[in-house]
Coordinates of C-alpha atoms and ligand atoms in Angstrom, one line a residue:
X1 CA 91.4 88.6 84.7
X2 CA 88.6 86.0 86.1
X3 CA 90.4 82.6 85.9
X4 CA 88.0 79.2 85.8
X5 CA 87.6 77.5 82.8
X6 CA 84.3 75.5 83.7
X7 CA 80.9 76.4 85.3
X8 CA 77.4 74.7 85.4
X9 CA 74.8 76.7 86.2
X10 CA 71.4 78.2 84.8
X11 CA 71.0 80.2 81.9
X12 CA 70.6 84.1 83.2
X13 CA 70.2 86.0 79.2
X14 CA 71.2 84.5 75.9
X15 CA 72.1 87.1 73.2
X16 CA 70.3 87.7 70.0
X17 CA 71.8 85.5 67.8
X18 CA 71.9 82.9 69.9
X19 CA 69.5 79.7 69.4
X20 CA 70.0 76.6 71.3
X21 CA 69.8 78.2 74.7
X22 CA 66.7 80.1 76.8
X23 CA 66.7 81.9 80.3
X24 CA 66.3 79.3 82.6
X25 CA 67.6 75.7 80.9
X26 CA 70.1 74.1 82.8
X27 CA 73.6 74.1 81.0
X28 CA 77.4 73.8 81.6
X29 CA 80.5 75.0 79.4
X30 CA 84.1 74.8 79.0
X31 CA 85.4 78.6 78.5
X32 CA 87.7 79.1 76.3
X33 CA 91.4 79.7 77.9
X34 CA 91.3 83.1 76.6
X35 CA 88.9 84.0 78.4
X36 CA 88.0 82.0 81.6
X37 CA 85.6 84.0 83.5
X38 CA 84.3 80.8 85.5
X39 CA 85.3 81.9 89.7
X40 CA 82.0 84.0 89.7
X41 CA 78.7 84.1 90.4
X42 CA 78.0 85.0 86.4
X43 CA 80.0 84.1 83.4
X44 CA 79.5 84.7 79.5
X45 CA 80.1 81.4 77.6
X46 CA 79.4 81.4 73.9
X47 CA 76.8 78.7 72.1
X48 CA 79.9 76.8 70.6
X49 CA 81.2 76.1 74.6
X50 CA 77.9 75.2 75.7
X51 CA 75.7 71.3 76.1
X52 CA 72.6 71.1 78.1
X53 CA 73.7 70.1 81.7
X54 CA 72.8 66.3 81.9
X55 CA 69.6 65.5 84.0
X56 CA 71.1 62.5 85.8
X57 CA 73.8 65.0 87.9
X58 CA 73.9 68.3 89.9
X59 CA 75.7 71.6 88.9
X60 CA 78.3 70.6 91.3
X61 CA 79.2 67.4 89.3
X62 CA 78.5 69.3 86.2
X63 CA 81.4 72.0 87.0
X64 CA 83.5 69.1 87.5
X65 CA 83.3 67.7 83.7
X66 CA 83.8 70.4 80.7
X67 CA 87.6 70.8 80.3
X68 CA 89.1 67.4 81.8
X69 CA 86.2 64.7 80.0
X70 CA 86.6 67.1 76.6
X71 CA 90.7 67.2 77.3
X72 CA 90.1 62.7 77.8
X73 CA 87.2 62.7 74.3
X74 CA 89.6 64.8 72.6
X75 CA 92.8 62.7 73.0
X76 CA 91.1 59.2 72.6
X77 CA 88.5 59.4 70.4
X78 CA 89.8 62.6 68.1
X79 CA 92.9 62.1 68.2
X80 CA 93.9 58.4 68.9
X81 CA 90.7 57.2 67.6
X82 CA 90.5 54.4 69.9
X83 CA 88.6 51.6 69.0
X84 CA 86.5 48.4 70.3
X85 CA 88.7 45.7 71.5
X86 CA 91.8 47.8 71.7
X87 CA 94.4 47.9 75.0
X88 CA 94.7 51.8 76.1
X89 CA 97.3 52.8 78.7
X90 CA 96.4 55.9 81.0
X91 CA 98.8 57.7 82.9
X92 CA 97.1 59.2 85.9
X93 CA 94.2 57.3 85.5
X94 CA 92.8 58.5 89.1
X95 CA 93.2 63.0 88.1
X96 CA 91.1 64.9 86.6
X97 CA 91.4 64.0 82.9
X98 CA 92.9 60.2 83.9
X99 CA 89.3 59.4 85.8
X100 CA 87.2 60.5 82.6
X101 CA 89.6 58.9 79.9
X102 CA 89.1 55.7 81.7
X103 CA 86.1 55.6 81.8
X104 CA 85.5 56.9 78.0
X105 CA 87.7 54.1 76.7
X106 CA 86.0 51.2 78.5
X107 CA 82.6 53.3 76.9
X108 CA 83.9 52.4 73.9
X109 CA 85.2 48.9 74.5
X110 CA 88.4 49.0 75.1
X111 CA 91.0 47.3 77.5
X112 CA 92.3 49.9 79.8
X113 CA 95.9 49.8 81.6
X114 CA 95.9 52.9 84.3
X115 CA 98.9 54.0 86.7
X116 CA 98.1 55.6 90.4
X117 CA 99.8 55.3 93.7
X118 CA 99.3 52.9 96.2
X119 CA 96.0 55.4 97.3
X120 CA 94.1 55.5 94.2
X121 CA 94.1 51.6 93.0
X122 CA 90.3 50.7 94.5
X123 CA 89.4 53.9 92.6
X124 CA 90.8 52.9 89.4
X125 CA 88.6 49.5 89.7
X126 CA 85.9 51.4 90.4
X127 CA 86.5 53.3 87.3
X128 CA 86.4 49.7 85.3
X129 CA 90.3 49.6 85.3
X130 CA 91.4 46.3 83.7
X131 CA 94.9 46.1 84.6
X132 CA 95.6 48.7 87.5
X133 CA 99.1 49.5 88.3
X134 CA 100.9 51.3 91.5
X135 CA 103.6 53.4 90.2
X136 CA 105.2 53.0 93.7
X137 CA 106.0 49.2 93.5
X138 CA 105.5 48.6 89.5
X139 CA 107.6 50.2 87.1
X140 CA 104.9 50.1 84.3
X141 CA 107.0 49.3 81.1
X142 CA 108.0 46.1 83.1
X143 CA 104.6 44.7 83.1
X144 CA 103.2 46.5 79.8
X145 CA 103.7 46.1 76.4
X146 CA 102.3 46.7 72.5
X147 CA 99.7 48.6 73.4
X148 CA 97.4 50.4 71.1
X149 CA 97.1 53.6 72.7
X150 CA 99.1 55.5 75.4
X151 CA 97.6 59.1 76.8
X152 CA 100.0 60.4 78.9
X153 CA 98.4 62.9 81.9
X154 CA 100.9 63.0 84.3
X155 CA 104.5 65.3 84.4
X156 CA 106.2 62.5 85.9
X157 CA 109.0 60.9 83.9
X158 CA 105.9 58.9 82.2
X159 CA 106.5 60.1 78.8
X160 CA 110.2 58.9 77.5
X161 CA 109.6 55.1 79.6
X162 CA 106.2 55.1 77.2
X163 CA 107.7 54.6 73.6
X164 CA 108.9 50.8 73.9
X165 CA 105.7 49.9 75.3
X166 CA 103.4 51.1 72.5
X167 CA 102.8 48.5 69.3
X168 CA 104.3 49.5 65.9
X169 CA 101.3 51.5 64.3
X170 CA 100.2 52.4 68.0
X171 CA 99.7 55.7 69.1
X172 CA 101.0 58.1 72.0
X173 CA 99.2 61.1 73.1
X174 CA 100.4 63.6 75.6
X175 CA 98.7 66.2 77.5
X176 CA 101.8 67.0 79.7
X177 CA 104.3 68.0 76.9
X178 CA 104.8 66.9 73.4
X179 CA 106.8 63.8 72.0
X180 CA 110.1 63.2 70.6
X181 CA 109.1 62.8 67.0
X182 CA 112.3 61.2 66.1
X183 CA 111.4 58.3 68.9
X184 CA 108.2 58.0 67.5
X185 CA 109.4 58.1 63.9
X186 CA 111.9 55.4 64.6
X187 CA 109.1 53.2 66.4
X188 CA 106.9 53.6 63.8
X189 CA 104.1 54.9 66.2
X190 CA 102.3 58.3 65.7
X191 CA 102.7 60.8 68.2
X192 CA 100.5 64.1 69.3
X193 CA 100.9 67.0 71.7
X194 CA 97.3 67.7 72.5
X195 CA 96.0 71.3 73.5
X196 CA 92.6 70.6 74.0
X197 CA 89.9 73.0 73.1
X198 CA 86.3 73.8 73.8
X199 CA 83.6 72.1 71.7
X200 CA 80.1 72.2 72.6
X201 CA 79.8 68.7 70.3
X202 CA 82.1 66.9 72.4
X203 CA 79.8 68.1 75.2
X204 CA 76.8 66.8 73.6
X205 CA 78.4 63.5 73.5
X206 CA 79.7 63.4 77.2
X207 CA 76.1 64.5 78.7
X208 CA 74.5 61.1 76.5
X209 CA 77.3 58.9 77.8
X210 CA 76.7 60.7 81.3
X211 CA 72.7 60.3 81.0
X212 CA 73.1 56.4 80.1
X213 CA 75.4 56.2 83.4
X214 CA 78.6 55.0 81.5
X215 CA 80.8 57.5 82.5
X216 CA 80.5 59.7 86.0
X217 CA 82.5 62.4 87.2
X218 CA 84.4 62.1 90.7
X219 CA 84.0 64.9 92.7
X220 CA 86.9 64.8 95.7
X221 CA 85.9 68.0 97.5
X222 CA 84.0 71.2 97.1
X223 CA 84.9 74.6 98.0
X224 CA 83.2 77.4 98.5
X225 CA 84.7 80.6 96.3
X226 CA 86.2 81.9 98.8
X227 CA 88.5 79.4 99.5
X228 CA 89.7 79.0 95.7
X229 CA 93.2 79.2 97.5
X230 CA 92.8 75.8 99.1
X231 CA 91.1 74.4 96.0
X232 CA 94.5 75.7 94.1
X233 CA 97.2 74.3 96.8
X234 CA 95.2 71.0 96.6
X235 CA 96.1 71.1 92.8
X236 CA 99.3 71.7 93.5
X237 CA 99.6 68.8 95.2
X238 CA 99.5 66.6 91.6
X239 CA 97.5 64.3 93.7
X240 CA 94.2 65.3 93.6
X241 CA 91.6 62.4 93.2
X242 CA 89.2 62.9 90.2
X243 CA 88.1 66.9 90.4
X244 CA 87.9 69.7 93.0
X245 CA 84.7 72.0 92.7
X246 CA 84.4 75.6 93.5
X247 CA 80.7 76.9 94.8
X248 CA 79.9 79.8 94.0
X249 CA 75.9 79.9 94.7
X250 CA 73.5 77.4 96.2
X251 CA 72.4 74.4 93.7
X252 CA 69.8 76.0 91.7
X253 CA 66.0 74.8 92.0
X254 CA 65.1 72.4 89.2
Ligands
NAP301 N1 96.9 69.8 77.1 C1 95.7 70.0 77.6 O1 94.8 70.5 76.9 C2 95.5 69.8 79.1 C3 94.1 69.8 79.6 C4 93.9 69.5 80.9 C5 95.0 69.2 81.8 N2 96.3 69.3 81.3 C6 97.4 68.9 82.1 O2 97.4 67.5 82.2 C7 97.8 67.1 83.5 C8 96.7 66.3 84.2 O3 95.6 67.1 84.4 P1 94.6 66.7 85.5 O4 93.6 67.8 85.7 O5 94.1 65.3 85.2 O6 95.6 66.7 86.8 P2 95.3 66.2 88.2 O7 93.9 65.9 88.5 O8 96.0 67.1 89.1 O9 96.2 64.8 88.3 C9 96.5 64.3 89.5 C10 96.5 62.8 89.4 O10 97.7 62.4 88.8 C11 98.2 61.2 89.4 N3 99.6 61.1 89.4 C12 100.6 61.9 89.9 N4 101.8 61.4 89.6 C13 101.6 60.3 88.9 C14 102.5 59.3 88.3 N5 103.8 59.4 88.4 N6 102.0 58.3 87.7 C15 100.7 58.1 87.6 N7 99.8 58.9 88.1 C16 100.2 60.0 88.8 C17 97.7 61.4 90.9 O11 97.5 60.1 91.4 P3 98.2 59.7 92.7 O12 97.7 60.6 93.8 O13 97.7 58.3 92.9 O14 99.7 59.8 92.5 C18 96.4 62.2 90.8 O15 95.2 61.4 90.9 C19 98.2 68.4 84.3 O16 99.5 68.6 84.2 C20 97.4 69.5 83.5 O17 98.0 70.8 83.6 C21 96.5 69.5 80.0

C-alpha cells in the first residue's frame, strides 16, 4: 500500500470519461483514505477529489492544503455552519487543520478563540487570531465562555473541559474523537464526530478563498521522499506548525 493522502502536481493522462481535467493543467487532490497513493512520483486521483491548483501558490504549498483545509471547511462551514459575527473556539489553532480553520472562520466573519503553546502564539496572530491563548499558562475554560462554535483538533484532554464553555444552542465539533451525547444533550448543544472526506467542491471553494489571499497555507518544512521517516517522526511530535511537505519531483515549469 502507497500511503499520502494529498499531492499537487500536473496532470500526466485523464481517463475517458473524465471532463474537467486535460494533460498538462495544474491540479491538486485529496485521495480518498482507501486508497492514498500520494508518496510517489505518479498517483491516480479521481475527478470528484480533484480542483485546479490555485495560481497564486506552488505545488509545494498546494500538497500542503487538500485533506487538513477540507477536514477545517468541512467541520465549520458543513457541519457547524458558522456564521458572520459569530465567536469560534479552535483547539490547535497553530496544526495542520487548526492553521486553515482559523483562518476559514475569520473568511467568513467570525471571532476566533485559538489554543497553542507558548511557541505558536505570534503565529496564531498572524493567522488573524482574536483572542489567542497558551495552553501552558491559561487553562482555556477559565477565560472562555458561550461560544458559538468549538472544533476540537487536538488529543489533549481538550474535549470533556469544552462542554461548559459552549452557549446553549452552540455547537461542538471534534476531529479527535467523538462527543458524549448525553453531555451535549444535557447542555442543549449539538455535537459531531467528524470524518472528513474528499470533495472536489470544497476544493473549488478553498483555491477562490486561496486566489483572493484570505486564507494561506503554512508550510513548516519540506522533505524530500526519501526522508518521509523524518516528515512522519516530526508528526509524531503533535507539534508540528501548520504542514510538513514531501517532494517528490522538482516544481514543475508553468
Ligand atoms: N477526523 C478527521 O477527518 C481528521 C482529519 C485530519 C486530522 N485529524 C486528526 O486531527 C488531529 C489534528 O490534525 P492536524 O493535522 O491538525 O495535527 P497536527 O498538525 O499534528 O497538530 C499539531 C498542533 O497541535 C497543537 N497542539 C498540541 N497539543 C495541544 C493542546 N493541548 N492544545 C492546543 N494545541 C495543541 C500543536 O501546537 P503546539 O506545538 O503549540 O502545542 C501543533 O501546532 C490529529 O489527531 C489528526 O489525526 C482528523
Amino acid at each position: 500500500m502507497i500511503i499520502g493522502y494529498d499531492i499537487a502536481g500536473v496532470v500526466e493522462k485523464t481517463g475517458a470519461n473524465v471532463t474537467k481535467f486535460k494533460a498538462g493543467d495544474a491540479v491538486y487532490a485529496y485521495l480518498s483514505i482507501m486508497r492514498g497513493g500520494g508518496y510517489a512520483e505518479f498517483a491516480t486521483a479521481k475527478e470528484g477529489e480533484m480542483a485546479l491548483k490555485p495560481k497564486n501558490i506552488d505545488c509545494e504549498k498546494a500538497a500542503a492544503v487538500p485533506l487538513a483545509a477540507t477536514t477545517a471547511w468541512q467541520a465549520l462551514i458543513d457541519t457547524a455552519k458558522i456564521d458572520k459575527g459569530q465567536t469560534v473556539l479552535i483547539h490547535g489553532g497553530s496544526g495542520g487543520v487548526g492553521s486553515f480553520a482559523v483562518q476559514i472562520a475569520k473568511a467568513r466573519g467570525a471571532k476566533v478563540i485559538a489554543t497553542g503553546s507558548a511557541t505558536n502564539q505570534d503565529l496564531l496572530k498572524q493567522l488573524g487570531v482574536d483572542q489567542p491563548i497558551d495552553y501552558e499558562t491559561t487553562k482555556f475554560q477559565d477565560v472562555v465562555k458561550d461560544v458559538d462554535v468549538v472544533l476540537n483538533c487536538v488529543r489533549a484532554d481538550t474535549l470533556p473541559a469544552s462542554y461548559g464553555v459552549v452557549k446553549k444552542g452552540g455547537v461542538i465539533v471534534s476531529i479527535t474523537g467523538d462527543p458524549d451525547p448525553a453531555e451535549c444533550e444535557k447542555r442543549a448543544i449539538r455535537c459531531s464526530g467528524l470524518m472528513a472526506h474528499p470533495d472536489a467542491k470544497v476544493l473549488d471553494e478553498l483555491t477562490k478563498l486561496i486566489e483572493a489571499n484570505k486564507i494561506m497555507p503554512i508550510v513548516s518544512q519540506t522533505f524530500p521522499l526519501a526522508e518521509a521517516a523524518k516528515a512522519h517522526q516530526q508528526i509524531e511530535t503533535r507539534h508540528a506548525r501548520g504542514k510538513i511537505v514531501l517532494r517528490v519531483a522538482p516544481e514543475p515549469k508553468s
